[in-house]
mmCIF file of C-alpha atoms in Angstrom:
data_model
loop_
_atom_site.group_PDB
_atom_site.id
_atom_site.type_symbol
_atom_site.label_atom_id
_atom_site.label_comp_id
_atom_site.label_asym_id
_atom_site.label_seq_id
_atom_site.Cartn_x
_atom_site.Cartn_y
_atom_site.Cartn_z
ATOM 1 C CA ASP A 166 -0.034 -0.050 -0.044
ATOM 2 C CA ALA A 167 1.284 3.449 -0.822
ATOM 3 C CA GLY A 168 1.969 5.704 2.043
ATOM 4 C CA VAL A 169 1.530 9.343 2.329
ATOM 5 C CA ILE A 170 3.179 11.097 -0.768
ATOM 6 C CA GLN A 171 4.524 14.529 -0.719
ATOM 7 C CA SER A 172 5.994 16.599 -3.365
ATOM 8 C CA PRO A 173 8.329 18.047 -4.100
ATOM 9 C CA ARG A 174 10.899 16.388 -1.759
ATOM 10 C CA HIS A 175 13.218 19.380 -2.178
ATOM 11 C CA GLU A 176 12.401 23.049 -2.785
ATOM 12 C CA VAL A 177 14.878 25.823 -3.213
ATOM 13 C CA THR A 178 13.506 29.317 -3.831
ATOM 14 C CA GLU A 179 14.239 32.935 -3.394
ATOM 15 C CA MET A 180 12.680 35.155 -1.010
ATOM 16 C CA GLY A 181 9.345 36.772 -1.941
ATOM 17 C CA GLN A 182 8.329 33.665 -4.173
ATOM 18 C CA GLU A 183 5.376 31.684 -3.763
ATOM 19 C CA VAL A 184 5.817 28.107 -2.801
ATOM 20 C CA THR A 185 3.379 25.182 -3.009
ATOM 21 C CA LEU A 186 3.679 22.037 -1.009
ATOM 22 C CA ARG A 187 1.486 18.904 -2.129
ATOM 23 C CA CYS A 188 0.409 15.955 -0.358
ATOM 24 C CA LYS A 189 -1.685 12.890 -1.042
ATOM 25 C CA PRO A 190 -2.707 11.111 2.086
ATOM 26 C CA ILE A 191 -3.199 7.429 2.674
ATOM 27 C CA SER A 192 -6.398 6.064 0.916
ATOM 28 C CA GLY A 193 -9.440 5.985 3.259
ATOM 29 C CA HIS A 194 -7.608 8.320 5.788
ATOM 30 C CA ASP A 195 -10.164 11.019 7.025
ATOM 31 C CA TYR A 196 -7.714 13.256 8.827
ATOM 32 C CA LEU A 197 -4.690 15.169 7.321
ATOM 33 C CA PHE A 198 -2.072 17.054 9.184
ATOM 34 C CA TRP A 199 0.477 19.589 8.279
ATOM 35 C CA TYR A 200 3.628 19.861 10.376
ATOM 36 C CA ARG A 201 6.858 21.989 10.136
ATOM 37 C CA GLN A 202 9.861 20.793 11.732
ATOM 38 C CA THR A 203 12.982 23.102 12.531
ATOM 39 C CA MET A 204 16.019 22.733 14.733
ATOM 40 C CA MET A 205 14.818 25.555 17.015
ATOM 41 C CA ARG A 206 11.179 24.915 17.435
ATOM 42 C CA GLY A 207 11.163 20.907 16.895
ATOM 43 C CA LEU A 208 7.939 19.604 15.237
ATOM 44 C CA GLU A 209 4.865 21.843 15.020
ATOM 45 C CA LEU A 210 1.403 21.212 14.060
ATOM 46 C CA LEU A 211 0.241 23.960 11.652
ATOM 47 C CA ILE A 212 -3.115 22.765 10.607
ATOM 48 C CA TYR A 213 -5.336 19.705 10.301
ATOM 49 C CA PHE A 214 -8.319 18.587 8.181
ATOM 50 C CA ASN A 215 -11.039 16.274 8.859
ATOM 51 C CA ASN A 216 -13.074 15.102 5.883
ATOM 52 C CA ASN A 217 -11.437 17.737 3.842
ATOM 53 C CA VAL A 218 -12.633 20.611 6.266
ATOM 54 C CA PRO A 219 -10.122 22.523 8.057
ATOM 55 C CA ILE A 220 -10.653 21.912 11.917
ATOM 56 C CA ASP A 221 -7.736 23.925 13.625
ATOM 57 C CA ASP A 222 -5.395 26.154 11.978
ATOM 58 C CA SER A 223 -4.109 28.037 15.098
ATOM 59 C CA GLY A 224 -0.541 26.811 14.480
ATOM 60 C CA MET A 225 -0.364 28.518 11.084
ATOM 61 C CA PRO A 226 2.284 31.086 11.724
ATOM 62 C CA GLU A 227 0.875 34.099 9.754
ATOM 63 C CA ASP A 228 -1.270 35.115 6.838
ATOM 64 C CA ARG A 229 1.377 34.167 4.447
ATOM 65 C CA PHE A 230 0.512 30.425 5.084
ATOM 66 C CA SER A 231 -2.486 29.072 3.692
ATOM 67 C CA ALA A 232 -3.720 25.410 3.259
ATOM 68 C CA LYS A 233 -6.386 23.788 1.214
ATOM 69 C CA MET A 234 -7.896 20.342 0.930
ATOM 70 C CA PRO A 235 -10.270 20.362 -2.242
ATOM 71 C CA ASN A 236 -10.856 16.458 -2.031
ATOM 72 C CA ALA A 237 -10.021 13.485 0.197
ATOM 73 C CA SER A 238 -7.046 12.568 -1.846
ATOM 74 C CA PHE A 239 -5.139 16.014 -2.142
ATOM 75 C CA SER A 240 -3.865 18.931 -0.085
ATOM 76 C CA THR A 241 -1.688 21.836 -0.553
ATOM 77 C CA LEU A 242 0.201 24.092 1.625
ATOM 78 C CA LYS A 243 1.208 27.476 0.268
ATOM 79 C CA ILE A 244 3.383 30.220 1.391
ATOM 80 C CA GLN A 245 3.038 33.572 -0.298
ATOM 81 C CA PRO A 246 5.472 35.352 -0.164
ATOM 82 C CA SER A 247 8.172 33.083 1.207
ATOM 83 C CA GLU A 248 10.886 34.425 3.600
ATOM 84 C CA PRO A 249 14.322 32.859 4.762
ATOM 85 C CA ARG A 250 12.776 32.032 8.160
ATOM 86 C CA ASP A 251 10.173 29.796 6.413
ATOM 87 C CA SER A 252 13.022 27.404 5.718
ATOM 88 C CA ALA A 253 12.088 23.958 7.343
ATOM 89 C CA VAL A 254 11.208 20.497 6.753
ATOM 90 C CA TYR A 255 7.289 20.405 6.140
ATOM 91 C CA PHE A 256 5.490 17.110 6.680
ATOM 92 C CA CYS A 257 1.951 15.913 5.796
ATOM 93 C CA ALA A 258 0.404 13.085 7.844
ATOM 94 C CA SER A 259 -2.790 11.259 7.552
ATOM 95 C CA SER A 260 -4.745 8.997 10.009
ATOM 96 C CA PHE A 261 -8.012 7.134 10.317
ATOM 97 C CA ARG A 262 -10.445 7.351 13.087
ATOM 98 C CA THR A 263 -9.338 4.167 14.856
ATOM 99 C CA ARG A 264 -8.736 3.508 18.628
ATOM 100 C CA SER A 265 -5.106 4.589 18.319
ATOM 101 C CA GLU A 266 -5.760 7.321 15.632
ATOM 102 C CA THR A 267 -1.767 6.824 14.589
ATOM 103 C CA GLN A 268 -0.834 9.481 12.322
ATOM 104 C CA TYR A 269 1.396 8.217 9.334
ATOM 105 C CA PHE A 270 3.822 10.672 7.903
ATOM 106 C CA GLY A 271 5.121 11.462 4.426
ATOM 107 C CA PRO A 272 8.697 11.741 3.549
ATOM 108 C CA GLY A 273 8.647 15.528 3.999
ATOM 109 C CA THR A 274 9.308 18.492 1.960
ATOM 110 C CA ARG A 275 12.779 20.202 2.587
ATOM 111 C CA LEU A 276 12.283 23.813 1.928
ATOM 112 C CA LEU A 277 15.066 26.400 1.824
ATOM 113 C CA VAL A 278 14.282 29.846 1.004
ATOM 114 C CA LEU A 279 17.254 32.084 -0.013
ATOM 115 C CA ALA B 173 5.409 23.647 31.006
ATOM 116 C CA GLN B 174 6.191 21.367 28.400
ATOM 117 C CA LYS B 175 3.872 18.468 27.685
ATOM 118 C CA ILE B 176 6.377 15.942 26.559
ATOM 119 C CA THR B 177 9.797 15.911 28.185
ATOM 120 C CA GLN B 178 12.682 14.016 26.795
ATOM 121 C CA THR B 179 15.547 14.538 28.758
ATOM 122 C CA GLN B 180 18.193 12.675 26.799
ATOM 123 C CA PRO B 181 19.510 14.781 24.022
ATOM 124 C CA GLY B 182 21.734 11.894 23.092
ATOM 125 C CA MET B 183 22.339 8.104 23.907
ATOM 126 C CA PHE B 184 24.926 5.707 22.986
ATOM 127 C CA VAL B 185 24.416 1.841 23.129
ATOM 128 C CA GLN B 186 26.406 -0.971 22.108
ATOM 129 C CA GLU B 187 25.247 -3.105 19.249
ATOM 130 C CA LYS B 188 22.966 -6.110 20.558
ATOM 131 C CA GLU B 189 22.293 -4.285 24.063
ATOM 132 C CA ALA B 190 19.071 -3.231 25.013
ATOM 133 C CA VAL B 191 18.431 0.655 25.587
ATOM 134 C CA THR B 192 15.681 2.597 27.138
ATOM 135 C CA LEU B 193 15.040 6.227 26.011
ATOM 136 C CA ASP B 194 13.158 8.444 28.471
ATOM 137 C CA CYS B 195 9.705 10.138 27.848
ATOM 138 C CA THR B 196 7.649 11.955 30.603
ATOM 139 C CA TYR B 197 4.339 13.799 29.916
ATOM 140 C CA ASP B 198 1.954 16.124 31.298
ATOM 141 C CA THR B 199 -1.785 16.142 30.882
ATOM 142 C CA SER B 200 -4.976 16.437 32.750
ATOM 143 C CA ASP B 201 -6.934 14.234 30.357
ATOM 144 C CA GLN B 202 -7.952 10.889 31.496
ATOM 145 C CA SER B 203 -7.894 9.627 27.875
ATOM 146 C CA TYR B 204 -4.743 10.291 25.831
ATOM 147 C CA GLY B 205 -2.358 8.224 23.710
ATOM 148 C CA LEU B 206 1.404 8.123 23.547
ATOM 149 C CA PHE B 207 3.401 7.253 20.634
ATOM 150 C CA TRP B 208 7.114 6.874 19.677
ATOM 151 C CA TYR B 209 8.499 7.818 16.198
ATOM 152 C CA LYS B 210 11.859 7.081 14.773
ATOM 153 C CA GLN B 211 13.321 9.732 12.449
ATOM 154 C CA PRO B 212 16.603 8.192 10.582
ATOM 155 C CA SER B 213 19.101 10.557 9.003
ATOM 156 C CA SER B 214 17.105 10.362 5.873
ATOM 157 C CA GLY B 215 14.486 12.378 7.298
ATOM 158 C CA GLU B 216 11.164 10.518 7.425
ATOM 159 C CA MET B 217 9.001 9.968 10.450
ATOM 160 C CA ILE B 218 8.450 6.330 11.145
ATOM 161 C CA PHE B 219 5.746 5.155 13.667
ATOM 162 C CA LEU B 220 7.005 2.763 16.185
ATOM 163 C CA ILE B 221 4.453 2.039 18.980
ATOM 164 C CA TYR B 222 1.416 3.155 20.614
ATOM 165 C CA GLN B 223 -0.075 3.172 24.157
ATOM 166 C CA GLY B 224 -3.487 4.044 25.259
ATOM 167 C CA SER B 225 -3.935 5.536 28.676
ATOM 168 C CA TYR B 226 -6.557 2.907 29.427
ATOM 169 C CA ASP B 227 -4.325 0.101 28.248
ATOM 170 C CA GLU B 228 -3.572 -2.056 31.234
ATOM 171 C CA GLN B 229 -0.448 -3.919 29.533
ATOM 172 C CA ASN B 230 2.591 -2.297 28.100
ATOM 173 C CA ALA B 231 2.630 -2.202 24.381
ATOM 174 C CA THR B 232 4.967 -4.277 22.515
ATOM 175 C CA GLU B 233 6.046 -4.202 18.850
ATOM 176 C CA GLY B 234 9.044 -6.540 17.726
ATOM 177 C CA ARG B 235 12.177 -5.277 19.651
ATOM 178 C CA TYR B 236 10.257 -2.016 20.755
ATOM 179 C CA SER B 237 8.218 -2.008 23.957
ATOM 180 C CA LEU B 238 6.840 0.795 25.767
ATOM 181 C CA ASN B 239 7.371 1.036 29.659
ATOM 182 C CA PHE B 240 4.007 2.813 30.686
ATOM 183 C CA GLN B 241 4.115 4.160 34.327
ATOM 184 C CA LYS B 242 0.736 5.938 34.452
ATOM 185 C CA ALA B 243 1.053 7.340 37.790
ATOM 186 C CA ARG B 244 4.700 8.711 36.917
ATOM 187 C CA LYS B 245 3.343 9.903 33.673
ATOM 188 C CA SER B 246 6.210 8.124 31.955
ATOM 189 C CA ALA B 247 6.334 6.239 28.675
ATOM 190 C CA ASN B 248 9.696 5.116 28.157
ATOM 191 C CA LEU B 249 10.750 3.182 24.913
ATOM 192 C CA VAL B 250 12.819 0.066 25.242
ATOM 193 C CA ILE B 251 14.649 -1.178 22.253
ATOM 194 C CA SER B 252 16.110 -4.614 22.736
ATOM 195 C CA ALA B 253 19.068 -6.158 20.847
ATOM 196 C CA SER B 254 20.034 -2.869 19.220
ATOM 197 C CA GLN B 255 21.042 -2.956 15.666
ATOM 198 C CA LEU B 256 23.172 -0.498 13.649
ATOM 199 C CA GLY B 257 20.032 0.608 11.846
ATOM 200 C CA ASP B 258 18.453 1.666 15.117
ATOM 201 C CA SER B 259 20.619 4.756 14.954
ATOM 202 C CA ALA B 260 18.433 7.792 14.583
ATOM 203 C CA MET B 261 16.377 10.473 16.077
ATOM 204 C CA TYR B 262 13.561 9.148 18.474
ATOM 205 C CA PHE B 263 10.439 11.383 19.320
ATOM 206 C CA CYS B 264 8.062 10.718 22.024
ATOM 207 C CA ALA B 265 4.505 12.125 21.244
ATOM 208 C CA MET B 266 0.966 12.710 23.161
ATOM 209 C CA ARG B 267 -2.484 12.666 21.845
ATOM 210 C CA GLU B 268 -4.771 14.575 23.541
ATOM 211 C CA VAL B 269 -8.419 15.156 22.852
ATOM 212 C CA SER B 270 -9.155 18.551 21.320
ATOM 213 C CA TYR B 271 -12.526 19.876 21.804
ATOM 214 C CA SER B 272 -12.611 21.880 18.560
ATOM 215 C CA GLY B 273 -14.609 21.021 15.469
ATOM 216 C CA ALA B 274 -14.591 17.294 15.249
ATOM 217 C CA GLY B 275 -13.583 16.597 18.542
ATOM 218 C CA SER B 276 -10.248 15.353 17.380
ATOM 219 C CA TYR B 277 -6.818 15.798 18.809
ATOM 220 C CA GLN B 278 -3.575 17.458 18.879
ATOM 221 C CA LEU B 279 -0.490 15.347 18.735
ATOM 222 C CA THR B 280 2.424 17.015 20.747
ATOM 223 C CA PHE B 281 6.027 15.839 20.118
ATOM 224 C CA GLY B 282 9.132 16.173 22.311
ATOM 225 C CA LYS B 283 12.453 17.434 21.238
ATOM 226 C CA GLY B 284 13.766 13.951 20.739
ATOM 227 C CA THR B 285 16.691 11.787 21.675
ATOM 228 C CA LYS B 286 19.573 10.972 19.238
ATOM 229 C CA LEU B 287 20.368 7.300 19.641
ATOM 230 C CA SER B 288 23.704 6.038 18.198
ATOM 231 C CA VAL B 289 24.387 2.353 18.157
ATOM 232 C CA ILE B 290 28.096 1.465 18.273
ATOM 233 C CA PRO B 291 29.250 -1.603 16.684
#
């Protein structure tokens, strides 16, 4: 079975440019999460969706960040305009409402903003 | 106060020996879940093991076991018979119920422990 798929795996961009990260959750999973990982702050939850609806976006750092989930098999995280401090690894994870509700992570997108 | 505390930034273990990675947590919820993830140098986050707060027995998954001490609020990961491939960052995480929207949950991570297995 395919796991969570993220693209691109690496992104290098210049400050001010728009960046779009993509995620395909595991088929049948009804929760989707976006995380950011940095050395300074560790793993932070940015936003999560249930059945394509955003439930909690309190972790989104500022208005430059937006996330959408137009259908059950696709989500995007957009940064516009990007800044050097956005450089991080961005993970997408998905889960299904079982007893453990284990989140399964994608391989991550390593973003570098110059 | 931190919700998940991993006090060991780095650990060394001899190959084939057992190692315990510490994790303490803080919550006022009665129902919660505890997870361990492994992050090798390649960067992916790999789920290892889960323990529910109402589970009476410690969780085990192959060489991984979780030493759950509810009164002490600790959920230590034990890796038996360490292998070179176990060298990685290990993260403890806790699921608490979030009463927003669908009543789902937040997953909070500790800062991790870097395990190095010595041949």
